[in-house]
Coordinates of C-alpha atoms in Angstrom, one line a residue:
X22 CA 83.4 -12.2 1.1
X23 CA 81.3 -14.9 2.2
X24 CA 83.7 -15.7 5.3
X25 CA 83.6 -12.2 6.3
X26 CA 79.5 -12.4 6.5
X27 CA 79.3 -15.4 8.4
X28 CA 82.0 -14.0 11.1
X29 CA 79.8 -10.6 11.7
X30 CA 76.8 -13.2 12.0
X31 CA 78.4 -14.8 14.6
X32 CA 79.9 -11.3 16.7
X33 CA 75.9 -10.7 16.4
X34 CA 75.1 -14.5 18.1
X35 CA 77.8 -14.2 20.6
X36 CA 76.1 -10.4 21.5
X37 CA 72.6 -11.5 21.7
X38 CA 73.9 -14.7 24.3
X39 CA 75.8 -12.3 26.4
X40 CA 72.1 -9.8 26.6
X41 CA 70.2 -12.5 27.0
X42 CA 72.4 -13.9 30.1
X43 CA 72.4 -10.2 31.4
X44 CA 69.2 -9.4 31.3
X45 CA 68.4 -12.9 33.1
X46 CA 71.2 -12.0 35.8
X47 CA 69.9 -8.5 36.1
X48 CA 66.0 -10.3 36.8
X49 CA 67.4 -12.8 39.6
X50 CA 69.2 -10.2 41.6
X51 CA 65.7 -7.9 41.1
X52 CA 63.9 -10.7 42.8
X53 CA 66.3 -12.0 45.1
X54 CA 66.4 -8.2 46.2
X55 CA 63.1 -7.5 46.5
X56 CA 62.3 -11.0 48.7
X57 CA 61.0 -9.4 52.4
X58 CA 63.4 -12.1 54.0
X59 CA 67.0 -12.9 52.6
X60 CA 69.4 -15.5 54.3
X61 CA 72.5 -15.7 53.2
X62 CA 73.8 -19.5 53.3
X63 CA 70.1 -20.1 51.8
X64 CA 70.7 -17.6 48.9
X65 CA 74.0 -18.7 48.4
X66 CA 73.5 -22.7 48.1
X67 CA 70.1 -21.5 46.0
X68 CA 72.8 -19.7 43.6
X69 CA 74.6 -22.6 43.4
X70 CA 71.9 -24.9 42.3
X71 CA 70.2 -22.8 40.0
X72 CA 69.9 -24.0 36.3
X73 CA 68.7 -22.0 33.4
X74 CA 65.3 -21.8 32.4
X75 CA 64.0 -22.5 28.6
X76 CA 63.4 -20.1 26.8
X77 CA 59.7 -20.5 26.1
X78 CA 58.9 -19.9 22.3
X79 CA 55.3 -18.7 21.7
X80 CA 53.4 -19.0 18.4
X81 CA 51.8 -15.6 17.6
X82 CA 48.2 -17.5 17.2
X83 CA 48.2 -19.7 20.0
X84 CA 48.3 -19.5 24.0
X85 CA 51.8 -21.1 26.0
X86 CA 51.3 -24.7 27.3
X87 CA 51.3 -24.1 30.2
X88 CA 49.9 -26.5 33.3
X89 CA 47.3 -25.7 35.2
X90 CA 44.8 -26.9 38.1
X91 CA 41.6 -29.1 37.2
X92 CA 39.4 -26.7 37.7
X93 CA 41.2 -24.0 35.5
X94 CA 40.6 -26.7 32.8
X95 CA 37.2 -26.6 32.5
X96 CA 36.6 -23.2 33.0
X97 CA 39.0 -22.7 29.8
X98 CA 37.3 -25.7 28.2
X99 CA 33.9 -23.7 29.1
X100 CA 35.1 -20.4 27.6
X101 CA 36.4 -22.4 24.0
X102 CA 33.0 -23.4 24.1
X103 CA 31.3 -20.4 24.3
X104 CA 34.1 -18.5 21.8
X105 CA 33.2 -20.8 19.3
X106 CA 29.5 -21.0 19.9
X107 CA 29.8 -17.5 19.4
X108 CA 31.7 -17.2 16.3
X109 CA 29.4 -19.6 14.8
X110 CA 26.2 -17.4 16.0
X111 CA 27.9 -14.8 14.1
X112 CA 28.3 -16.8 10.8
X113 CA 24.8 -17.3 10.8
X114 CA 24.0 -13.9 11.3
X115 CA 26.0 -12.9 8.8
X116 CA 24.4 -14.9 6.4
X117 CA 21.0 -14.1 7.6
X118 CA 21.8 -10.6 7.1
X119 CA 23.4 -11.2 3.9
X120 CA 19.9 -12.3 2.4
X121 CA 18.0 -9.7 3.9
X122 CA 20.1 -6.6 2.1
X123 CA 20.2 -9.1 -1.0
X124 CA 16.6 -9.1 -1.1
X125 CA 16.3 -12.7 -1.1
X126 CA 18.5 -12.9 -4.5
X127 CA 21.9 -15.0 -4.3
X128 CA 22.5 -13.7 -7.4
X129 CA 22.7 -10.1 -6.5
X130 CA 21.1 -9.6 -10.1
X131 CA 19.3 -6.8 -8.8
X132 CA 15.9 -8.5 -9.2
X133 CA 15.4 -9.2 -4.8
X134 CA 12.3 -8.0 -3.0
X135 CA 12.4 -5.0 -0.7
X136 CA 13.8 -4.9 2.9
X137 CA 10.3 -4.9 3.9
X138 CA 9.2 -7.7 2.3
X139 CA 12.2 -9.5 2.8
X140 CA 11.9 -8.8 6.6
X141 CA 8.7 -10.1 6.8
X142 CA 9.5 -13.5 4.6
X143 CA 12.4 -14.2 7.2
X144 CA 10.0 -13.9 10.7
X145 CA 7.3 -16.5 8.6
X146 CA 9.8 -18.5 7.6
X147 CA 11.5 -19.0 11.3
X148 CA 8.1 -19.2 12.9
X149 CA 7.1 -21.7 10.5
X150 CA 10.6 -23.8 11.0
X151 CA 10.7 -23.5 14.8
X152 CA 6.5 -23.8 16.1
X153 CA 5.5 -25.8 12.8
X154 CA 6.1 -29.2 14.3
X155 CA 4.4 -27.8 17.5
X156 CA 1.7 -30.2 17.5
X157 CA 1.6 -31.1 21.1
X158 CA 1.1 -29.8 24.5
X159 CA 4.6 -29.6 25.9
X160 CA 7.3 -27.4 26.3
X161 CA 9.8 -26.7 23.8
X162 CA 13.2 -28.2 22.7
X163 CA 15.9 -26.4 24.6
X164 CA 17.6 -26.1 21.4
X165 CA 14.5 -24.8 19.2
X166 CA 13.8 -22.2 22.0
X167 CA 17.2 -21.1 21.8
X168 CA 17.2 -20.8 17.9
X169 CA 13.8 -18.7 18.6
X170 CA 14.7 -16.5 21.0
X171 CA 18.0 -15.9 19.1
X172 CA 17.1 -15.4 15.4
X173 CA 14.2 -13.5 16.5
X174 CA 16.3 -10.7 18.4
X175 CA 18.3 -10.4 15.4
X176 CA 15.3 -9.4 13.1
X177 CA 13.5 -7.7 15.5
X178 CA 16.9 -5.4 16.3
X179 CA 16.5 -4.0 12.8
X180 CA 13.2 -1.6 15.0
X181 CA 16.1 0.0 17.2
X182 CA 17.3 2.0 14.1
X183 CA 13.8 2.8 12.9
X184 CA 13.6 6.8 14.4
X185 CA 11.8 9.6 14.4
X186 CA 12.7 13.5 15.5
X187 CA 11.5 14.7 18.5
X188 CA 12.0 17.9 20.3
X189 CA 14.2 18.0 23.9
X190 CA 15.5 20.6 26.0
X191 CA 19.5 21.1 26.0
X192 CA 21.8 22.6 28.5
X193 CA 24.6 25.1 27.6
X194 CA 27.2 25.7 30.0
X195 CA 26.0 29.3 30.6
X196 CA 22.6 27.8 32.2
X197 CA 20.5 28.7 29.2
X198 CA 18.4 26.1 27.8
X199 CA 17.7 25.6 23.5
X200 CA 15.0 23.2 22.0
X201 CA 16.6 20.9 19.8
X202 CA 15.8 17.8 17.9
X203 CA 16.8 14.3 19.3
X204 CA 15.9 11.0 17.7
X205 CA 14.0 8.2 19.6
X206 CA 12.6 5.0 18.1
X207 CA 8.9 5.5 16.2
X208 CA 6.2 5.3 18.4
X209 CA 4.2 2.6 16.9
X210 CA 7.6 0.2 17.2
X211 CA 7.7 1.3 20.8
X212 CA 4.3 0.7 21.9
X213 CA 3.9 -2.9 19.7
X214 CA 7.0 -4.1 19.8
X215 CA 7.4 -4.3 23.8
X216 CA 3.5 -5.7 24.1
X217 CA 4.6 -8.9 21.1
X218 CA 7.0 -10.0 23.4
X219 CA 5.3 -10.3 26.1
X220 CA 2.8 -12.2 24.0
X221 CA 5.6 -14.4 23.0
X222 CA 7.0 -15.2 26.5
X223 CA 3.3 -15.9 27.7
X224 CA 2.8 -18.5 25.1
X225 CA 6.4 -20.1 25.7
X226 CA 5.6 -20.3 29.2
X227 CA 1.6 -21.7 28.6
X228 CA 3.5 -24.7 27.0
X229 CA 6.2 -25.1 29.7
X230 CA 3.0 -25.2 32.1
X231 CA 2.4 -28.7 30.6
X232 CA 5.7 -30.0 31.7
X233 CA 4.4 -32.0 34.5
X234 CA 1.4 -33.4 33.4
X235 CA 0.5 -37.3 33.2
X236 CA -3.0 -37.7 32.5
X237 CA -3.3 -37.4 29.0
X238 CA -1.0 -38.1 26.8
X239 CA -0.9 -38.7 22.4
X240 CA -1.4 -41.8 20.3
X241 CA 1.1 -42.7 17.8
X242 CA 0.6 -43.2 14.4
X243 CA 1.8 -46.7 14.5
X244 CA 0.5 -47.7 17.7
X245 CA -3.1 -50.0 17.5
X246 CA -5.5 -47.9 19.4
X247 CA -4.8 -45.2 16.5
X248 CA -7.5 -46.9 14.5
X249 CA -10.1 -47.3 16.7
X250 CA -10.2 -43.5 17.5
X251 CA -12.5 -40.9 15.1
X252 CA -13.1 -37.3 14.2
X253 CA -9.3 -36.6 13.1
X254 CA -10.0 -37.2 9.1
X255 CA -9.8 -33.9 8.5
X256 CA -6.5 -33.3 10.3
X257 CA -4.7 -36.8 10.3
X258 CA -1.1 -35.2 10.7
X259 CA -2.3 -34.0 14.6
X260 CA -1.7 -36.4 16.9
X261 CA -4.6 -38.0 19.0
X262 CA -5.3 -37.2 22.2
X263 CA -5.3 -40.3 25.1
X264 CA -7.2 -39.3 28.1
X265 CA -7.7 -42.2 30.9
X266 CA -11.0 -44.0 30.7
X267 CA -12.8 -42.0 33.7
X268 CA -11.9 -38.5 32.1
X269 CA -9.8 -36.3 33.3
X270 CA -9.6 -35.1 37.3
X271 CA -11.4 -31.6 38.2
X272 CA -7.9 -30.1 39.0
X273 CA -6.8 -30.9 35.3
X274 CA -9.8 -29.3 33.8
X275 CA -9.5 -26.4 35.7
X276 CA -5.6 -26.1 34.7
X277 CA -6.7 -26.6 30.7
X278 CA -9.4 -24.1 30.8
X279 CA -7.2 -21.4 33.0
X280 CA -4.7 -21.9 30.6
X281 CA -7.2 -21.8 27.8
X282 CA -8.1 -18.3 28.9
X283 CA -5.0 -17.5 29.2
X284 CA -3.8 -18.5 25.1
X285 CA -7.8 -16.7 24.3
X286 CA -6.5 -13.5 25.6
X287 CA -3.2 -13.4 23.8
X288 CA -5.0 -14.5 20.7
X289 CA -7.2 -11.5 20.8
X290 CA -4.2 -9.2 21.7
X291 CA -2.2 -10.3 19.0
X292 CA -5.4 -9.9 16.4
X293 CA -6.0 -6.5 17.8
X294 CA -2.0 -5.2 17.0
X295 CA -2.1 -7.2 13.2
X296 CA -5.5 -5.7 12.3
X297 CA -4.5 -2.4 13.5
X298 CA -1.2 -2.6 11.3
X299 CA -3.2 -4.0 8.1
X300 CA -5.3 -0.5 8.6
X301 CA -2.1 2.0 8.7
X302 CA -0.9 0.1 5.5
X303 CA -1.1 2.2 2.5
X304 CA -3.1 0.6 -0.2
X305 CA -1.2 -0.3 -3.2
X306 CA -2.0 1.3 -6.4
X307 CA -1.5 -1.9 -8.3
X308 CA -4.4 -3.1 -6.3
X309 CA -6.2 0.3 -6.4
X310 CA -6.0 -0.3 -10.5
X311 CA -7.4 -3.8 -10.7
X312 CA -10.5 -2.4 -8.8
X313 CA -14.0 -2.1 -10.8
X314 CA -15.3 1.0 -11.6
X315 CA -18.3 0.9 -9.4
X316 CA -19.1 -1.0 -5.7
X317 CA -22.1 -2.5 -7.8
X318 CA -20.0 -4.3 -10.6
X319 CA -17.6 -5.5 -7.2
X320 CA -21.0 -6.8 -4.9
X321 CA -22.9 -8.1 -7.9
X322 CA -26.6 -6.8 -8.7
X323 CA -28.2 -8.8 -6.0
X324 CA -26.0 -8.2 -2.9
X325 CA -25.8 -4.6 -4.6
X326 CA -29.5 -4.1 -4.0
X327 CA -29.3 -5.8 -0.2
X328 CA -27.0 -3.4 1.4
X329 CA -28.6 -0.4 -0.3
X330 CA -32.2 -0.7 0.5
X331 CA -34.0 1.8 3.0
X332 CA -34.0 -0.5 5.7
X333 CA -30.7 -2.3 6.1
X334 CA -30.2 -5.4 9.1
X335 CA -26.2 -6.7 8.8
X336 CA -27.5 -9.8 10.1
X337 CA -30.5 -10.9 7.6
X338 CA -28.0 -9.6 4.9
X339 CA -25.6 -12.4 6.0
X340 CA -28.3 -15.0 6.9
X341 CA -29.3 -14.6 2.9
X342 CA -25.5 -15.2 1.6
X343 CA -24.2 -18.3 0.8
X344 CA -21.3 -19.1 3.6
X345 CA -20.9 -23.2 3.1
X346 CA -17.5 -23.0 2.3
X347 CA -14.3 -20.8 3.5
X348 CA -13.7 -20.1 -0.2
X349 CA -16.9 -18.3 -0.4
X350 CA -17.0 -16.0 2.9
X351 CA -13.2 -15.4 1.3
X352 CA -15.0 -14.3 -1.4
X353 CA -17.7 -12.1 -0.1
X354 CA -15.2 -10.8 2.0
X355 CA -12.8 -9.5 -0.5
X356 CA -15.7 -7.8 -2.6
X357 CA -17.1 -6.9 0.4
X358 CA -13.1 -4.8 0.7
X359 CA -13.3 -3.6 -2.4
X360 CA -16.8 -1.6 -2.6
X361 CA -15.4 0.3 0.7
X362 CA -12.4 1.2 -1.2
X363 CA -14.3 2.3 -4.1
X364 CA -16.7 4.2 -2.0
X365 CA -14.4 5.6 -0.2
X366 CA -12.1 7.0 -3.2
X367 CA -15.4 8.4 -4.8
X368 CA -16.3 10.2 -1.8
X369 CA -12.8 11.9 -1.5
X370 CA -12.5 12.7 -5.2
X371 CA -16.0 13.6 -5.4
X372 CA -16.1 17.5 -6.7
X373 CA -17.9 20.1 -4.9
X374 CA -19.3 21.2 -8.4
X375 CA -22.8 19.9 -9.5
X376 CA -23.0 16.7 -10.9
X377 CA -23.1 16.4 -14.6
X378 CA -26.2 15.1 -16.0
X379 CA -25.3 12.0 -17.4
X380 CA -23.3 11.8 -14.1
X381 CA -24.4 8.9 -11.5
X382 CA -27.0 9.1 -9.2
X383 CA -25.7 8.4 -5.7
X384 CA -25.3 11.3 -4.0
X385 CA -22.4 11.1 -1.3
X386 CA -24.2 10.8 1.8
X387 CA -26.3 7.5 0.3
X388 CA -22.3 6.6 -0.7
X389 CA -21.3 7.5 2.8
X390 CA -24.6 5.3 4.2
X391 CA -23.5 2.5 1.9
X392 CA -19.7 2.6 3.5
X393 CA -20.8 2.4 6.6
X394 CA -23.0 -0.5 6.1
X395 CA -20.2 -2.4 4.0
X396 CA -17.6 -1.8 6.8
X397 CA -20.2 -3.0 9.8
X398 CA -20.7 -6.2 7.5
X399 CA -17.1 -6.5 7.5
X400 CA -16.3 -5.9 10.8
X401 CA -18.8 -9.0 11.7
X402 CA -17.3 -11.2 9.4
X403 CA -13.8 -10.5 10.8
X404 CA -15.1 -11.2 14.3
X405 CA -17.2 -14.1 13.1
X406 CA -14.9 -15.7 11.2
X407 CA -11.2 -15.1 13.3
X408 CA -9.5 -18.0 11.3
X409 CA -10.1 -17.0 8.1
X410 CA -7.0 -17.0 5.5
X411 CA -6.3 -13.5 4.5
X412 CA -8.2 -11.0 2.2
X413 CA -6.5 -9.9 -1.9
X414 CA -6.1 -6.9 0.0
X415 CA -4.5 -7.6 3.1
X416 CA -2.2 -9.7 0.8
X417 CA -1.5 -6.8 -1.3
X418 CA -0.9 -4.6 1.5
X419 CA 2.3 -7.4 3.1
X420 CA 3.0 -8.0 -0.6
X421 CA 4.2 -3.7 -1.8
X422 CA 4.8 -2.4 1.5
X423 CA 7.6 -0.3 1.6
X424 CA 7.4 0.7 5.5
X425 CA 10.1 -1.3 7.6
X426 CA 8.6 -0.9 10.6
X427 CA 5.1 -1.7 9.8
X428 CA 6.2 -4.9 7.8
X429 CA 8.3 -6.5 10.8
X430 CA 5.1 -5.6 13.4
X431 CA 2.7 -7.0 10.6
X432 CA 4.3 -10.2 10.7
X433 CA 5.4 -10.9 14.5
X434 CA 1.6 -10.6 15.2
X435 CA 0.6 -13.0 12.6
X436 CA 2.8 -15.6 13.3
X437 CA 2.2 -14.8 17.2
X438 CA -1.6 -15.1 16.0
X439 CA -1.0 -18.1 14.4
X440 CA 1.0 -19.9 17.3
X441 CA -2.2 -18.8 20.1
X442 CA -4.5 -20.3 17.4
X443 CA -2.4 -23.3 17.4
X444 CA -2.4 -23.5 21.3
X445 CA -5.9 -23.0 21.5
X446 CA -7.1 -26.0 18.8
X447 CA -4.2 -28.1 20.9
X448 CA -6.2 -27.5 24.2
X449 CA -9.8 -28.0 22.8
X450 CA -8.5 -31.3 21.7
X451 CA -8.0 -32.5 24.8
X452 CA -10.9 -31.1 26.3
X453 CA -13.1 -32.7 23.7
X454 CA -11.5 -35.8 24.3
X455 CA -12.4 -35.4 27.9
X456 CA -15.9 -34.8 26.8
X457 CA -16.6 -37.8 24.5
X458 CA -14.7 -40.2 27.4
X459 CA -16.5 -39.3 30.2
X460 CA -19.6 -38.3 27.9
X461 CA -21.1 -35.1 29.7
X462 CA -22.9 -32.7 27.1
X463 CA -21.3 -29.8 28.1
X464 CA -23.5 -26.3 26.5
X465 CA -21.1 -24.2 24.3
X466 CA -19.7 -21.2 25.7
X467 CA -22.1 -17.7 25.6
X468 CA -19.0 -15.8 23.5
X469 CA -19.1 -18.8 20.7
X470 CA -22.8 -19.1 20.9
X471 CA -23.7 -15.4 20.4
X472 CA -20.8 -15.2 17.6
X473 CA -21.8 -18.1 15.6
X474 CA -25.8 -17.8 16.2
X475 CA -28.1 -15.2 16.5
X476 CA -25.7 -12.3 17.3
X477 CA -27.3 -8.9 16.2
X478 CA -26.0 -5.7 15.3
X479 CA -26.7 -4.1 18.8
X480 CA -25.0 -7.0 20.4
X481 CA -21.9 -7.1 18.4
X482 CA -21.7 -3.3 18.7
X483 CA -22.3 -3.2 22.7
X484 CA -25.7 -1.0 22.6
X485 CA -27.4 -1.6 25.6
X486 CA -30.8 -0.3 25.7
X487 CA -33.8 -1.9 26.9
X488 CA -35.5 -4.5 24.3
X489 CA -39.5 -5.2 24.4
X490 CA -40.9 -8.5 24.8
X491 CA -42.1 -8.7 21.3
X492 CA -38.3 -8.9 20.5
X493 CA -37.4 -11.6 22.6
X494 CA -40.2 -13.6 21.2
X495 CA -39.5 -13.0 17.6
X496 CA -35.8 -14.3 18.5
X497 CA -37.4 -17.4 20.4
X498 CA -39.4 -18.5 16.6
X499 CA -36.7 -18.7 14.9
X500 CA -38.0 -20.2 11.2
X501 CA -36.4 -23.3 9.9
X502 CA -34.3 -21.8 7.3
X503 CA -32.3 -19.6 9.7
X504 CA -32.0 -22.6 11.7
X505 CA -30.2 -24.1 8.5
X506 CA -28.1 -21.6 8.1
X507 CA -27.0 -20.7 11.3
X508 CA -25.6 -24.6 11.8
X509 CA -24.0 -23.9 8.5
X510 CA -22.1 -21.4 9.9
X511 CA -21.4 -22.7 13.2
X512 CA -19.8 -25.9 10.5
X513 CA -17.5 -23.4 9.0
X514 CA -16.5 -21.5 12.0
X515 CA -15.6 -24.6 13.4
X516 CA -13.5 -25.6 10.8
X517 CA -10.8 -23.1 11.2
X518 CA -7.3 -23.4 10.8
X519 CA -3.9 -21.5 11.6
X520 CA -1.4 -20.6 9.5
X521 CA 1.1 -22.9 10.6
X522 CA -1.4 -25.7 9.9
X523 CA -1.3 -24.7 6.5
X524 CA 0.5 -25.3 3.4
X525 CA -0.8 -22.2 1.7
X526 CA 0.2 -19.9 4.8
X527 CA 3.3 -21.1 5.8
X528 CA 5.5 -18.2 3.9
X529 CA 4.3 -14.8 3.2
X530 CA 3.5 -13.3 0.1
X531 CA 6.5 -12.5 -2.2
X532 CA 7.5 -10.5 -5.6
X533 CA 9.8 -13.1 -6.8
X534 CA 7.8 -14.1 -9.7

């Protein structure tokens, strides 16, 4: 039995041989026949010379040995390269992704934030990685700009798929047209979204400006003229600023302040889109519950009684608040939120029935007066005060929001905010070092001046209408308490600091707790 098996394996050897040898004869007369010039005593003694070729075996998984020129070499080299750069790019992304629908929960316990939130926590968190050692004027690492530009498109892709329905017109075959409904990416994602990026590129490209410059430079920690240099107590992590003895050349002033006009505008751009943003958000009712019952238990009696008197002026109401510290215009701020909110709540639940008699007094138009006095006292802090760390309710608003699309364009302006605000303090640096070098007592620009001194309301709003002389004279004798507190404020709104400076505004608000 076993005889007769190995003998029909054999007969099945000695067929496959005899095919193989066929099908190799049958290949050599193809070619030999197909040649566009055939000599017979050259075929003949080419016949007789001819060996058999190896068979090649080739492993399922890998590509045949076989040799090549140089320069085939290292484009293959090149291409491995790039496969496996690739296939690691999509490892990451995988992972990154992973997190995201996890909600920030390894465990998958159920008990991850939202995709918004989680969204947002991801663009702070790579801002924070790749600009937070960004303390000098220069360009980027190649790598960190391409771990930037990377990671970024792969949050920011998650917008493509955020649609709404529009109407369009289709074509039948018969020529008739019929209105149907297409989807198209949301409107606010395609008017922001476009504009961040250019932001973004702008700012890369205001630090790649600074490739080529030589006369200033930055003082190490270690080095000995780190000691002898001042002002930096505050911010001892920044490194100082080196300028040669004589001060910096005209050109190179020119360059910093073009290029500080150039970071001011983006700054401005980017506060416009996140403010904007923080406005659409819908308020959170957990915040909407921890709210007093009335705007005079949020402002206090005192500030209560300033903005409702007959004769309200935004800017003695300021001049008579206490603004030494950040922590208290924080403070005055976030009441300052959440009297609007009331007000505004009372007004729109406010029945067109008479009031009861024990009901309050405040009818709605003094309510409706007392909003719009609260929100113009607002809207000059905010201007005021640019740096300021965020409001309870602007915290609230990142912290429950629900809205994808709103959460991602929320925090590419903020960190996009943060990295202009970053640029700017990196420029004034040098220019002040300039200044105290070369000692010139440059004035302080008009925009600053007006913002931290005596701006007024018709300033700050852009009313231009003709103002006596009396005025003007009454501004000139100033008394000395308003001198006091204006330098105050020009102290604090000096003192301001981005978010990547910061400990406390390095991540975004979270749930996990």
């Amino acid at each position: 039995m076993v005889r007769a098996s190995e003998q029909e394996q054999e007969s099945y050897r000695s067929k496959l041989f005899n095919f193989k040898w066929r099908n190799n004869d049958n290949n050599n007369a193809g070619k030999q026949s197909n040649s566009p010039i055939s000599k017979p005593g050259l075929d003949e003694a080419a016949a007789g010379s001819q060996e058999v070729e190896p068979l090649t075996i080739i492993h399922p998984n890998k590509s045949p040995l076989v040799s090549r020129p140089s320069g085939d070499d290292a484009a293959l080299a090149a291409a491995q390269a790039r496969e496996k750069q690739l296939l690691a790019d999509m490892e990451q992304m995988k992972e990154r992704f992973s997190k995201l629908l996890l909600g920030e929960d390894n465990s998958g316990g159920g008990k991850g934030v939202c995709s918004a939130l989680a969204l947002s926590n991801a663009i702070t968190n790579l801002a924070a990685s790749v600009f937070g050692e960004q303390r000098r004027l220069e360009p980027m690492p190649a790598d960190r700009r391409a771990r930037w530009r990377r990671e970024i498109d792969w949050l920011l892709s998650v917008t493509d798929y955020v649609v709404e329905f529009a109407p369009s017109q289709q074509k039948n075959k018969d020529g008739t047209t019929m209105e149907i409904m297409t989807t198209r990416q949301r409107n606010d994602l395609h008017m922001n979204i476009p504009a961040l990026r250019k932001l973004d590129a702008m700012l890369i490209d205001c630090l790649d400006n600074f490739k080529d410059q030589s006369e200033f430079g930055y003082i190490s920690k270690d080095s000995p003229d780190s000691d002898n240099t001042k002002g930096h107590d505050e911010k001892w992590w920044i490194p100082k600023v080196k300028v040669p003895p004589d001060g910096l050349s005209e050109a190179s002033r020119r360059f910093l302040q073009y290029q500080k006009d150039c970071v001011n505008q983006v700054l401005k751009a980017a506060m416009a889109i996140n403010a904007q943003v923080l406005f659409e958000m819908e308020i959170p009712e957990s915040y909407i519950d921890s709210l007093p019952k009335n705007g005079r238990a949020s402002l206090g009696d005192q500030m209560y009684k300033n903005i409702t008197v007959e004769f309200f002026n935004p800017d003695q109401f300021l001049n008579s608040m206490d603004m030494s510290s950040e922590h208290k215009i924080l403070d005055l701020k976030n009441k300052i939120e959440a009297s609007i909110i009331i007000w505004k709540r009372k007004m729109v639940q406010k029945d067109n029935k008479p009031s009861a008699p024990w009901a309050s007094g405040v009818s709605l138009e003094k309510r409706e007066v007392f909003e719009e006095r609260a929100e113009t006292i607002l809207l000059i802090l905010k201007h005021r005060y640019p740096g300021i760390s965020q409001s309870s309710l602007d915290i609230s608003k990142i912290q429950f929001s629900k809205d994808v699309g709103q959460s991602v364009l929320e925090s590419y302006s903020r960190i996009l905010e943060s990295l202009a605000y970053t640029v700017l303090s990196r420029i004034n640096d040098v220019l002040d070092a300039d200044r105290a070098v070369s000692k010139r007592s440059t004035p302080m620009e008009p925009e600053e001046e007006t913002l931290v001194g005596s701006m007024t309301l018709s300033d700050f709003m852009g009313w231009d209408f003709d103002q006596g002389n009396e005025d003007l004279d009454s501004k000139k004798d100033m008394s000395s308490d308003d001198k006091l507190v204006k330098e105050k404020l020009n102290v604090v709104a000096t003192k301001k600091t981005s978010y990547l400076e910061t400990l406390g505004g390095v991540n975004s608000p979270t749930a996990r707790h």
